[in-house]
Coordinates of C-alpha atoms and ligand atoms in Angstrom, one line a residue:
M1 CA -33.1 -205.1 61.4
Q2 CA -36.1 -202.9 61.0
A3 CA -36.9 -201.1 57.7
I4 CA -34.1 -198.8 56.8
T5 CA -34.9 -195.1 57.1
T6 CA -33.3 -192.6 54.8
V7 CA -35.1 -189.4 55.9
S8 CA -33.7 -187.1 58.5
E9 CA -34.6 -183.6 59.4
S10 CA -31.1 -182.3 59.7
R11 CA -30.1 -181.7 56.1
D12 CA -29.5 -178.0 56.8
V13 CA -26.7 -178.6 59.2
R14 CA -24.6 -180.4 56.6
G15 CA -21.9 -178.4 55.0
L16 CA -21.7 -175.7 57.7
N17 CA -18.2 -174.7 57.0
L18 CA -16.6 -171.4 57.9
I19 CA -13.5 -171.1 55.9
A20 CA -12.8 -167.4 56.1
S21 CA -9.6 -167.3 54.2
H22 CA -11.4 -168.8 51.1
S23 CA -14.5 -166.8 51.5
H24 CA -13.9 -164.9 48.2
I25 CA -14.0 -168.1 46.2
R26 CA -17.3 -168.9 44.5
G27 CA -16.4 -171.5 41.9
L28 CA -13.7 -172.5 39.5
G29 CA -14.3 -169.7 37.1
V30 CA -14.4 -171.7 33.9
E31 CA -16.6 -171.5 30.8
P32 CA -19.4 -174.1 31.3
D33 CA -19.2 -175.7 27.8
T34 CA -15.5 -175.6 27.0
L35 CA -14.2 -175.8 30.6
Q36 CA -11.7 -173.1 29.7
P37 CA -10.7 -171.0 32.7
R38 CA -11.7 -167.4 32.2
T39 CA -8.6 -165.2 32.1
N40 CA -9.7 -162.3 34.3
A41 CA -10.5 -162.9 37.9
S42 CA -13.6 -165.1 37.8
Q43 CA -15.6 -166.4 40.8
G44 CA -12.7 -165.3 43.0
L45 CA -10.0 -167.3 41.3
I46 CA -7.0 -165.9 39.5
G47 CA -4.3 -167.7 37.4
Q48 CA -3.5 -171.4 38.0
E49 CA -5.3 -172.0 34.7
K50 CA -4.1 -175.6 34.0
A51 CA -5.0 -176.8 37.5
R52 CA -8.5 -175.1 37.2
K53 CA -9.1 -176.7 33.9
A54 CA -8.0 -180.1 35.2
A55 CA -10.3 -179.7 38.3
A56 CA -13.2 -178.7 36.0
V57 CA -12.6 -181.9 33.9
I58 CA -12.8 -184.0 37.0
L59 CA -16.0 -182.2 38.2
Q60 CA -17.5 -183.0 34.8
M61 CA -16.8 -186.6 35.3
V62 CA -18.2 -186.5 38.8
R63 CA -21.4 -184.9 37.5
E64 CA -21.9 -187.5 34.9
G65 CA -21.5 -190.0 37.7
K66 CA -19.3 -192.2 35.5
I67 CA -16.2 -192.5 37.6
A68 CA -15.7 -193.6 41.2
G69 CA -12.8 -194.9 43.1
R70 CA -10.3 -192.5 41.4
A71 CA -7.8 -190.5 43.2
I72 CA -6.3 -187.1 42.3
L73 CA -3.3 -185.4 44.0
M74 CA -2.9 -181.7 43.9
A75 CA 0.8 -181.1 44.5
G76 CA 2.5 -177.7 44.9
P77 CA 4.3 -175.4 47.3
P78 CA 2.3 -173.8 50.2
S79 CA -0.2 -171.1 49.3
T80 CA -0.5 -171.9 45.6
G81 CA -4.2 -172.4 45.8
K82 CA -4.7 -176.1 46.4
T83 CA -7.3 -175.7 49.0
A84 CA -8.7 -172.7 47.2
I85 CA -9.3 -174.8 44.0
A86 CA -10.9 -177.5 46.1
M87 CA -13.3 -175.0 47.6
G88 CA -14.1 -173.8 44.0
M89 CA -14.9 -177.3 43.1
A90 CA -17.2 -177.8 46.1
Q91 CA -19.1 -174.6 45.1
S92 CA -19.7 -175.7 41.6
L93 CA -21.0 -179.2 42.3
G94 CA -24.8 -179.7 42.4
S95 CA -26.4 -179.6 45.8
D96 CA -27.2 -183.3 45.8
V97 CA -23.6 -184.4 45.1
P98 CA -21.8 -184.8 48.4
F99 CA -18.5 -183.0 48.9
T100 CA -16.6 -183.7 52.1
I101 CA -13.5 -181.9 53.3
L102 CA -11.2 -183.7 55.7
T103 CA -8.1 -182.1 57.0
S104 CA -5.7 -184.9 57.7
T105 CA -4.9 -183.8 61.3
E106 CA -8.6 -184.1 62.2
I107 CA -8.2 -187.9 62.0
F108 CA -5.8 -187.9 64.9
S109 CA -8.0 -185.8 67.1
L110 CA -11.4 -187.3 66.8
E111 CA -12.5 -189.6 69.6
M112 CA -12.5 -192.6 67.4
S113 CA -10.1 -194.8 65.6
K114 CA -8.3 -193.5 62.5
T115 CA -10.0 -196.1 60.3
E116 CA -13.4 -195.2 61.7
A117 CA -12.8 -191.6 61.0
L118 CA -11.8 -192.4 57.4
T119 CA -14.7 -194.7 56.9
Q120 CA -17.1 -192.0 58.0
A121 CA -15.4 -189.5 55.6
F122 CA -15.7 -192.0 52.7
R123 CA -19.3 -192.7 53.4
K124 CA -20.2 -189.1 53.8
S125 CA -18.9 -188.6 50.3
I126 CA -21.2 -191.2 48.7
G127 CA -24.8 -190.2 48.0
V128 CA -27.8 -192.5 47.5
R129 CA -30.5 -191.0 45.4
I130 CA -33.7 -192.6 46.4
K131 CA -36.9 -192.5 44.5
E132 CA -40.1 -192.9 46.5
E133 CA -43.8 -192.7 45.7
T134 CA -45.8 -190.6 48.1
E135 CA -49.4 -189.8 48.2
I136 CA -50.3 -186.1 48.1
I137 CA -53.4 -184.0 48.1
E138 CA -53.1 -181.0 45.9
G139 CA -55.8 -178.4 45.2
E140 CA -57.3 -175.1 46.1
V141 CA -58.4 -174.5 49.7
V142 CA -62.1 -173.7 49.8
E143 CA -62.5 -173.5 53.5
I144 CA -60.6 -174.2 56.7
Q145 CA -62.8 -174.6 59.8
V146 CA -61.3 -175.1 63.2
D147 CA -63.4 -176.0 66.3
R148 CA -61.9 -175.3 69.7
T149 CA -63.1 -177.1 72.8
V150 CA -64.1 -174.7 75.6
T151 CA -60.7 -174.9 77.3
G152 CA -59.0 -174.3 73.9
G153 CA -56.9 -177.4 74.6
T154 CA -57.7 -179.9 71.8
K155 CA -58.4 -178.7 68.4
Q156 CA -60.3 -180.3 65.6
G157 CA -61.1 -179.1 62.2
K158 CA -62.3 -179.6 58.7
L159 CA -60.5 -178.8 55.5
T160 CA -62.4 -178.4 52.2
M161 CA -60.4 -178.5 49.0
K162 CA -61.2 -178.6 45.4
T163 CA -59.9 -179.0 41.9
T164 CA -61.8 -177.8 38.8
D165 CA -63.4 -181.3 38.7
M166 CA -64.2 -182.2 42.3
E167 CA -64.4 -181.0 45.9
A168 CA -63.8 -183.0 49.1
V169 CA -63.7 -182.5 52.9
W170 CA -61.1 -183.9 55.3
D171 CA -60.9 -184.0 59.0
M172 CA -57.9 -182.4 60.5
G173 CA -56.1 -183.3 63.7
A174 CA -54.3 -180.9 66.0
K175 CA -50.9 -181.4 64.3
M176 CA -52.3 -180.8 60.9
I177 CA -54.0 -177.6 62.1
E178 CA -50.7 -176.5 63.5
S179 CA -48.8 -177.0 60.2
M180 CA -51.6 -175.2 58.3
S181 CA -51.4 -172.1 60.6
K182 CA -47.6 -172.2 60.5
E183 CA -47.8 -171.9 56.7
K184 CA -50.5 -169.3 57.1
V185 CA -52.8 -171.2 54.7
I186 CA -56.1 -169.4 54.0
A187 CA -59.0 -170.0 51.7
G188 CA -58.0 -169.4 48.1
D189 CA -54.4 -170.8 48.5
I190 CA -53.2 -173.6 46.3
I191 CA -51.5 -176.1 48.5
S192 CA -49.9 -179.6 48.5
L193 CA -50.2 -181.9 51.4
D194 CA -47.9 -184.9 51.8
K195 CA -50.1 -187.6 53.3
S196 CA -47.4 -189.6 55.0
S197 CA -45.4 -186.8 56.6
G198 CA -48.2 -184.3 56.9
K199 CA -46.0 -181.6 55.4
V200 CA -47.9 -178.6 54.0
T201 CA -46.5 -176.7 51.0
K202 CA -48.0 -173.5 49.8
L203 CA -47.7 -173.4 46.1
G204 CA -49.4 -170.0 45.4
R205 CA -52.8 -168.3 45.2
S206 CA -55.7 -169.0 43.0
Y207 CA -56.3 -166.5 40.1
A208 CA -60.0 -166.5 41.1
K209 CA -59.0 -164.9 44.4
A210 CA -56.6 -162.4 42.9
R211 CA -58.8 -159.5 43.4
D212 CA -60.2 -160.4 46.8
Y213 CA -57.3 -159.2 48.8
D214 CA -55.1 -156.2 48.0
A215 CA -52.8 -156.8 50.9
M216 CA -50.8 -159.5 49.0
G217 CA -47.0 -159.2 48.9
P218 CA -45.5 -158.5 45.6
D219 CA -44.0 -162.0 45.4
T220 CA -47.3 -163.8 45.7
K221 CA -47.5 -166.4 42.9
F222 CA -50.9 -166.8 41.2
L223 CA -51.9 -170.1 39.8
Q224 CA -54.8 -171.8 38.0
C225 CA -56.9 -174.0 40.2
P226 CA -55.5 -177.6 39.5
E227 CA -57.4 -180.0 37.4
G228 CA -58.3 -183.7 37.9
E229 CA -58.2 -185.8 41.1
L230 CA -57.4 -184.2 44.4
Q231 CA -55.3 -187.2 45.6
K232 CA -52.3 -188.0 43.5
R233 CA -49.4 -190.3 43.7
R234 CA -46.1 -188.5 43.0
E235 CA -42.6 -189.7 42.8
V236 CA -40.2 -187.8 45.0
V237 CA -36.4 -188.0 44.9
H238 CA -34.1 -187.3 47.7
T239 CA -30.4 -187.8 48.2
V240 CA -28.7 -188.8 51.4
S241 CA -25.2 -189.9 52.1
L242 CA -24.4 -193.4 53.2
H243 CA -23.1 -192.0 56.4
E244 CA -26.4 -190.3 57.1
I245 CA -28.2 -193.6 56.6
D246 CA -25.7 -195.3 58.9
V247 CA -26.3 -192.8 61.7
I248 CA -30.0 -192.7 61.4
N249 CA -30.2 -196.4 61.6
S250 CA -27.7 -197.1 64.3
R251 CA -30.2 -197.6 67.0
T252 CA -28.2 -196.3 69.9
Q253 CA -27.8 -192.9 68.4
G254 CA -30.6 -192.0 66.0
F255 CA -30.7 -189.0 63.7
L256 CA -30.3 -186.6 66.6
A257 CA -26.6 -187.5 66.5
L258 CA -26.4 -185.8 63.1
F259 CA -27.2 -182.5 64.8
S260 CA -24.5 -182.8 67.4
G261 CA -22.0 -184.3 65.0
D262 CA -21.2 -186.7 67.8
T263 CA -21.8 -189.9 66.0
G264 CA -19.2 -192.0 67.7
E265 CA -18.2 -195.3 66.2
I266 CA -20.8 -197.1 64.1
R267 CA -20.9 -200.9 64.3
S268 CA -19.8 -202.7 61.1
E269 CA -22.9 -204.9 61.1
V270 CA -25.0 -201.8 60.7
R271 CA -23.0 -200.8 57.7
D272 CA -23.0 -204.2 56.2
Q273 CA -26.8 -204.4 56.4
I274 CA -27.1 -201.0 54.9
N275 CA -24.8 -201.9 52.0
I276 CA -26.9 -204.9 51.3
K277 CA -30.2 -203.0 51.5
V278 CA -28.8 -200.2 49.2
G279 CA -27.7 -202.9 46.8
E280 CA -31.3 -204.3 46.7
W281 CA -32.7 -200.9 46.1
R282 CA -30.4 -200.4 43.2
E283 CA -31.5 -203.7 41.7
E284 CA -35.1 -202.8 42.1
G285 CA -34.4 -199.4 40.4
K286 CA -35.4 -197.6 43.6
A287 CA -32.0 -196.1 44.3
E288 CA -29.0 -194.8 42.5
I289 CA -25.5 -194.3 43.8
V290 CA -24.1 -190.8 43.5
P291 CA -20.3 -190.9 43.9
G292 CA -19.3 -187.6 45.4
V293 CA -15.9 -186.1 46.2
L294 CA -13.8 -186.5 49.3
F295 CA -11.1 -183.9 49.7
I296 CA -8.2 -184.8 52.0
D297 CA -6.1 -181.7 52.7
E298 CA -2.5 -182.0 53.9
I299 CA -2.5 -185.6 52.9
H300 CA 1.2 -186.0 53.9
M301 CA 0.1 -185.7 57.6
L302 CA -1.5 -189.2 57.3
D303 CA 0.4 -192.3 58.3
I304 CA 1.0 -195.6 56.6
E305 CA -2.1 -197.2 58.2
C306 CA -4.3 -194.5 56.8
F307 CA -2.7 -194.8 53.4
S308 CA -3.3 -198.6 53.3
Y309 CA -7.0 -198.0 54.3
I310 CA -7.4 -195.5 51.4
N311 CA -5.8 -197.8 49.0
R312 CA -8.3 -200.5 49.9
A313 CA -11.3 -198.2 50.1
L314 CA -10.6 -196.9 46.6
E315 CA -11.1 -200.5 45.3
S316 CA -14.4 -201.0 46.9
E317 CA -17.6 -200.8 44.8
L318 CA -18.9 -197.9 46.9
S319 CA -16.2 -195.3 46.6
P320 CA -16.1 -191.6 46.0
I321 CA -13.5 -189.6 44.0
V322 CA -10.7 -188.8 46.4
I323 CA -8.8 -185.5 45.9
M324 CA -5.7 -185.1 48.0
A325 CA -3.4 -182.1 48.5
S326 CA 0.2 -182.2 49.5
N327 CA 2.8 -179.5 49.8
R328 CA 5.7 -181.8 50.4
G329 CA 8.6 -182.8 48.1
T330 CA 10.3 -186.1 48.7
T331 CA 9.7 -186.8 52.4
R332 CA 9.4 -189.5 55.0
I333 CA 6.1 -191.3 55.0
R334 CA 4.7 -191.0 58.5
G335 CA 4.9 -194.3 60.5
T336 CA 7.7 -195.6 58.4
N337 CA 11.4 -194.8 57.6
Y338 CA 10.8 -194.7 53.9
K339 CA 11.0 -191.6 51.9
S340 CA 8.7 -191.0 49.0
P341 CA 7.5 -188.2 46.6
H342 CA 4.9 -186.0 48.3
G343 CA 5.0 -188.2 51.4
L344 CA 2.7 -190.8 49.8
P345 CA 3.5 -194.5 49.5
I346 CA 4.4 -195.6 46.0
D347 CA 1.5 -197.9 45.6
L348 CA -1.0 -195.1 46.3
L349 CA 1.0 -192.7 44.1
D350 CA 0.7 -195.2 41.4
R351 CA -3.0 -194.8 41.1
V352 CA -3.3 -191.1 41.4
L353 CA -3.5 -188.5 38.7
I354 CA -1.3 -185.5 39.7
I355 CA -2.3 -181.9 39.2
P356 CA 0.6 -179.6 39.8
T357 CA 0.0 -176.1 41.2
P358 CA 3.1 -174.0 40.5
G359 CA 3.9 -170.7 42.3
Y360 CA 2.3 -167.4 41.2
S361 CA 3.7 -164.5 39.2
T362 CA 3.9 -161.1 40.8
P363 CA 0.8 -159.6 38.9
E364 CA -1.2 -162.7 40.1
I365 CA -0.1 -162.2 43.7
E366 CA -1.2 -158.5 43.4
Q367 CA -4.6 -159.5 42.1
I368 CA -5.2 -162.1 44.8
L369 CA -4.2 -159.7 47.5
S370 CA -6.4 -157.0 46.1
I371 CA -9.4 -159.5 46.1
R372 CA -8.6 -160.5 49.7
A373 CA -8.6 -156.8 50.7
Q374 CA -12.0 -156.2 49.0
E375 CA -13.3 -159.3 50.7
Q376 CA -12.3 -157.9 54.1
E377 CA -13.5 -154.5 53.1
V378 CA -10.1 -153.0 53.6
D379 CA -9.2 -149.9 51.6
L380 CA -5.5 -150.1 50.4
E381 CA -3.6 -147.2 49.0
P382 CA -2.1 -148.3 45.6
T383 CA 1.4 -148.0 47.1
A384 CA 0.4 -150.2 50.1
L385 CA -0.8 -152.8 47.7
S386 CA 2.5 -152.7 45.8
L387 CA 4.4 -153.1 49.0
L388 CA 2.2 -156.0 50.0
T389 CA 2.7 -157.6 46.6
K390 CA 6.5 -157.3 47.0
I391 CA 6.3 -158.9 50.5
G392 CA 4.0 -161.6 49.0
S393 CA 6.4 -162.6 46.3
E394 CA 9.5 -162.5 48.6
T395 CA 8.0 -164.3 51.6
S396 CA 4.6 -166.0 51.0
L397 CA 1.2 -165.1 49.7
R398 CA -0.5 -166.2 52.9
Y399 CA 1.8 -164.0 55.0
A400 CA 1.1 -161.0 52.9
S401 CA -2.6 -161.7 53.1
Q402 CA -2.4 -161.8 56.9
L403 CA -0.6 -158.4 56.9
I404 CA -3.7 -156.9 55.2
T405 CA -5.7 -157.6 58.4
T406 CA -3.1 -156.4 60.8
A407 CA -2.3 -153.3 58.7
N408 CA -6.0 -152.5 58.6
M409 CA -6.1 -152.8 62.4
I410 CA -3.4 -150.2 62.7
A411 CA -5.1 -147.9 60.2
S412 CA -8.4 -148.2 61.9
K413 CA -7.1 -146.2 64.9
R414 CA -7.1 -143.1 62.6
P415 CA -10.0 -141.1 61.3
K416 CA -9.0 -141.8 57.7
K417 CA -9.0 -145.6 57.5
T418 CA -7.2 -146.2 54.2
V419 CA -4.2 -148.4 54.7
T420 CA -0.9 -146.8 53.8
V421 CA 2.6 -148.0 53.1
D422 CA 3.4 -147.0 56.7
D423 CA 0.8 -149.3 58.2
V424 CA 2.1 -152.2 56.1
T425 CA 5.6 -151.5 57.1
R426 CA 4.7 -151.4 60.8
S427 CA 2.9 -154.7 60.7
F428 CA 5.7 -156.2 58.7
K429 CA 8.0 -155.2 61.6
L430 CA 5.6 -156.4 64.2
F431 CA 5.0 -159.9 62.8
L432 CA 7.8 -162.0 61.5
D433 CA 7.5 -164.2 58.3
T434 CA 9.1 -167.6 58.3
G435 CA 12.3 -166.4 56.8
R436 CA 13.0 -163.7 59.4
S437 CA 11.7 -165.9 62.2
T438 CA 14.2 -168.6 61.2
K439 CA 17.0 -166.0 61.3
Y440 CA 15.8 -164.8 64.7
L441 CA 15.9 -168.3 66.0
A442 CA 19.4 -168.9 64.7
E443 CA 20.5 -165.8 66.6
Y444 CA 18.8 -166.6 69.9
E445 CA 18.9 -170.4 69.5
N446 CA 20.3 -171.1 73.0
Q447 CA 17.4 -169.3 74.8
F448 CA 14.8 -171.7 73.3
I449 CA 14.0 -175.2 74.3
T450 CA 15.2 -177.5 71.4
D451 CA 15.5 -181.1 70.5
S452 CA 18.8 -181.5 72.3
N453 CA 17.2 -180.9 75.7
Y454 CA 13.8 -182.2 74.9
T455 CA 13.3 -185.5 73.1
V456 CA 10.4 -187.9 73.6
N457 CA 11.6 -191.6 73.5
G458 CA 14.0 -190.7 70.8
E459 CA 11.1 -190.0 68.4
D460 CA 11.1 -186.7 66.7
S461 CA 8.1 -184.5 67.4
M462 CA 5.2 -184.1 65.0
E463 CA 6.2 -182.2 61.9
L464 CA 4.0 -179.3 61.1
S465 CA 3.5 -177.5 57.8
Ligands
ADP501 N1 -5.7 -168.7 42.3 C1 -6.2 -168.1 43.4 N2 -7.1 -167.1 43.2 C2 -7.6 -166.5 44.3 N3 -7.2 -166.7 45.6 C3 -6.2 -167.6 45.8 C4 -5.7 -168.4 44.7 N4 -4.7 -169.2 45.2 C5 -4.7 -169.0 46.5 N5 -5.6 -168.1 46.9 C6 -5.8 -167.6 48.3 O1 -4.5 -167.5 48.9 C7 -4.5 -168.1 50.2 C8 -3.6 -169.4 50.2 O2 -4.1 -170.4 49.3 P1 -4.4 -171.9 49.7 O3 -5.4 -172.4 48.8 O4 -4.8 -172.0 51.1 O5 -3.0 -172.6 49.5 P2 -2.5 -174.1 49.6 O6 -3.7 -174.9 50.0 O7 -2.0 -174.5 48.3 O8 -1.4 -174.1 50.7 C9 -6.0 -168.5 50.5 O9 -6.6 -167.4 51.1 C10 -6.6 -168.6 49.1 O10 -8.0 -168.4 49.1
MG502 MG1 -4.1 -175.9 51.8

């Protein structure tokens, strides 16, 4: 195998996640030193104090990088904030600690085997922090001179740079000239050039030139001309996930696959070699492992094969912290005939720490609904909010939260757009909640297609939450 690359240009695409129903959540809302949840709405989260504190403690352990291979189960009824708290955790982790979200049903729909999908999710959640020395040129630009050939095709140029102690001239090729003009570098700028990648970074402008131009933006940073040598060696640190290293180095795909997300199956030899290499880097002090977090939502949707994979993966040396969420009581484990608490096999349950998320009180429901309305820029009359709260506590928080949107649509037909009790009542009548829908089904049972006239090989159909 060739040298292993760890740099890709696709870092920005990672973590592109549109989860609109949790868009109001910006963190766990805890005090940074005591990890005590703030009592008022904080960072979008309300109530559920014990679970938030537990989540914050886990995050603290993740940040210290001390634990790996642990599993946590968030267990509670539907819409009690399990996913919301996980989103809060994701928001408060540092940018170089990986956080991966996997919804269990995704595993059955990807065009790869279940174990491959799980392996990728695990490896996405483990970061490798790599230290590298690069050579840079840093100083004040004295002059940029670009010569064009008559046709304007090829370009060549010279770059003069200085520090307080020296001055030197370099030849520039077409590519270098292009990156200089892209960064709009002019004489008097203080810049840093990465010699291996050719990356140009504008650090600011020299004080000496502060008065030459008055057309500078207000955010221009003025700096002293650097001292000492122009060429320096500098240590740079970057963090990539094991999965990114896998993809970049699996020769058939290359890093472009990271853009499309279509990474396919990765051969196990590639992974073995990468594990060995990363192990060597760790021994040489060139790399550190950063165990991140893998959040598996709706874990009860996984089957016994997946559970045994997770069990084994948690024992491996390279393992993230796995947080799972389940809204099931004692239920059948998929792929078996056994029943078990939360739909998880006993041996996996045995190694998890359980964080319960109990249901909300009425004032908490009111506060959450009010935040959701603000987030969607919906004006609710106070009476409309009370009615929604009543609906929320009698049916479900999620249902009430959806009624905000539909009631707002009804209200938007009028010149005065504030949502009234009437709008809420109308959408309550238009859209059934589970309770009324079940009753409706019971009444009109015989007109629907049911199990009695539709069975597949005697197996029951997939259960949905
Ligand atoms: N404690 C909370 N504070 C603010 N919003 C919450 C809270 N708990 C739940 N929500 C919101 O209520 C809705 C349902 O919660 P969710 O986290 O999806 O429930 P679960 O995953 O437990 O089924 C989401 O829009 C979520 O953002
Ligand atoms: Mg959820």
